[in-house]
């Protein structure tokens, strides 16, 4: 779509084979409480991510609730629905991804991406469409940022994009660690919970 029509073949290869890689996660880590998906230029603030997962697991989620969360975008006008943009990081609950595999739907989605009607879909579209097949919808959270790392100094920032240069990554991580120690006490269950009134614009 748009500027991506003429994207390099390597980029399209990554889009079409992403679900193949996703299928491997539960095989290698079958008991994980959560799976975190990121692009190569996604910067992840591990202290905040650990706090988020702990709060979700122990204080927010019921045993049967699903999680598919990150920087959301509404593509309903294009027939896709609400998605989480992968550059900003994607948080999946372990049971959610394992359920997707156990139902056989992940395998079906893989075929659609490789050889079917989804072959021109971006990887974050395909994830959203596939999860929707098992009635799991995207949930937005401002701790995940697709288009900027300006929030790197906030203890509540979990991940951001793009951060392409290693030197810049190290500088942003250093600042975040310093600020996290000062602000971690305000990270609560209400912060961890997906936003009900999320702004689904890009």
C-alpha positions as a printed Julia matrix, in Angstrom:
202×3 Matrix{Float64}:
   0.0     0.0    0.0
   1.15    3.56  -0.63
   4.91    4.08  -0.37
   5.45    0.41   0.48
   4.42   -0.84  -2.97
   8.0    -0.31  -4.12
   9.63   -1.4   -0.86
  12.68   -3.72  -1.14
  12.0    -7.42  -1.6
  13.66   -8.09   1.76
  11.06   -5.9    3.47
   8.19   -7.77   1.84
   9.82  -11.08   2.72
   9.8   -10.05   6.38
   6.11   -9.09   6.17
   5.05  -12.4    4.63
   7.15  -14.63   6.88
   6.49  -12.88  10.19
   3.77  -15.26  11.29
   6.1   -18.17  10.54
   8.48  -16.78  13.14
   5.63  -16.01  15.52
   4.64  -19.68  15.48
   8.07  -20.59  16.85
   7.79  -18.53  20.03
   5.47  -20.9   21.97
   7.53  -23.87  20.8
  10.72  -22.46  22.3
   9.1   -20.71  25.29
   5.91  -22.69  25.98
   5.24  -21.35  29.5
   5.93  -17.64  29.02
   3.39  -15.32  30.64
   3.92  -12.75  27.88
   5.61  -12.4   24.5
   7.0    -9.04  23.37
   7.39   -8.35  19.64
   9.67   -5.59  18.37
  11.22   -4.32  15.16
  14.99   -4.08  14.7
  14.88   -0.34  15.43
  12.5    -0.53  18.38
  14.0     0.67  21.67
  12.75   -1.32  24.67
  12.92    0.02  28.22
  13.21   -3.26  30.04
  12.6    -1.97  33.57
   9.27   -0.43  32.57
   8.31   -3.45  30.5
   8.98   -5.76  33.48
   6.87   -3.52  35.72
   4.04   -3.51  33.18
   4.0    -7.29  32.8
   4.15   -7.84  36.56
   1.23   -5.49  37.21
  -0.85   -6.98  34.41
  -0.18  -10.52  35.59
  -0.71   -9.99  39.32
  -3.16   -7.09  39.6
  -5.01   -6.38  36.36
  -5.82   -9.47  34.32
  -8.16  -12.31  35.08
  -6.92  -15.82  34.29
  -8.83  -16.04  31.0
  -8.27  -12.51  29.66
  -6.32  -11.94  26.47
  -3.79   -9.2   25.78
  -2.78   -7.73  22.41
  -1.52   -4.25  23.26
   0.67   -1.41  22.03
   0.52    1.75  19.93
  -2.84    1.33  18.29
  -4.1     2.56  14.94
  -7.56    2.26  13.46
  -7.58    0.82   9.94
 -11.31    0.07   9.95
 -11.73    2.38   6.98
  -9.45    0.05   5.0
 -11.31   -3.07   6.04
  -8.52   -4.19   8.41
  -9.79   -3.01  11.79
  -7.8    -1.79  14.77
  -4.16   -2.86  14.85
  -1.06   -2.47  17.0
   1.85   -0.99  15.03
   4.82   -3.3   15.5
   7.49   -0.6   15.48
   6.26    0.66  18.84
   6.34   -2.86  20.27
   3.58   -5.43  20.69
   2.71   -7.13  23.97
   0.9   -10.47  23.69
  -0.23  -12.52  26.63
   1.22  -16.03  26.55
  -2.17  -17.72  26.66
  -3.34  -15.53  23.78
  -0.61  -16.61  21.39
  -0.81  -20.24  22.49
  -4.58  -20.22  21.92
  -4.03  -18.83  18.44
  -1.78  -21.78  17.68
  -3.9   -24.41  19.38
  -7.01  -23.5   17.39
  -5.11  -23.97  14.12
  -5.84  -20.38  13.19
  -2.2   -19.25  13.26
  -1.33  -21.9   10.68
  -4.25  -20.75   8.51
  -3.1   -17.12   8.81
   0.44  -18.12   7.82
  -0.87  -19.62   4.6
  -2.89  -16.48   3.88
   0.24  -14.36   4.33
   2.53  -16.61   2.3
   0.26  -17.71  -0.52
  -3.19  -16.23  -0.02
  -5.11  -12.98   0.03
  -2.91  -11.42   2.75
   0.31  -11.61   0.74
   0.39   -7.82   0.35
  -0.57   -7.1    3.96
   1.91   -5.54   6.36
   2.94   -7.79   9.24
   1.11   -5.76  11.88
  -2.05   -5.98   9.79
  -1.69   -9.75   9.58
  -1.23  -10.12  13.35
  -4.36   -8.06  14.01
  -6.43   -9.9   11.41
  -5.3   -13.27  12.72
  -6.06  -12.47  16.36
  -9.46  -11.16  15.36
 -10.24  -14.67  14.08
 -10.23  -15.81  17.74
 -12.07  -12.66  18.89
  -9.02  -10.87  20.28
  -8.93   -7.17  19.43
  -6.15   -4.59  19.67
  -5.8    -2.56  22.86
  -4.03    0.8   22.85
  -1.55    2.02  25.46
   0.48    5.28  25.38
   3.55    3.57  26.91
   4.23    2.2   23.42
   5.26    4.81  20.83
   5.52    4.1   17.09
   6.64    7.47  15.78
   8.92    9.07  18.35
  11.2     8.4   21.31
  10.57   11.78  22.93
   9.04   10.02  25.98
  12.27    8.13  26.77
  12.72   10.09  30.01
   9.35    8.98  31.38
   9.39    6.01  33.78
   6.13    4.91  32.19
   7.6     4.56  28.69
   7.86    0.9   27.67
   9.12    1.1   24.09
   9.59    3.53  21.24
  10.48    3.74  17.56
  12.51    4.54  15.55
  15.91    4.42  17.23
  18.28    3.34  14.48
  21.71    4.39  15.74
  23.35    2.38  18.52
  24.92    5.45  20.1
  21.54    7.17  20.36
  19.97    4.01  21.78
  22.55    3.86  24.57
  22.02    7.51  25.45
  18.24    7.16  25.61
  18.47    3.98  27.7
  20.82    5.67  30.16
  18.44    8.59  30.66
  15.48    6.24  31.06
  17.21    4.14  33.73
  17.98    7.27  35.74
  14.41    8.56  35.47
  12.91    5.13  36.14
  14.46    4.94  39.59
  12.83    8.27  40.42
   9.42    7.55  38.92
   8.82    3.83  39.34
   6.69    4.24  42.46
   3.91    5.87  40.44
   3.58    2.87  38.13
   0.35    1.28  39.27
  -2.35   -1.08  38.07
  -4.25    1.87  36.58
  -1.15    2.76  34.52
  -0.71   -0.82  33.35
  -4.32   -1.27  32.27
  -5.08   -0.79  28.52
  -6.69    2.59  27.81
 -10.46    2.64  27.51
 -10.55    6.03  25.78
  -7.54    5.47  23.54
  -6.94    7.83  20.61
  -6.66    5.48  17.63
  -5.16    8.03  15.27
  -1.66    7.55  13.8
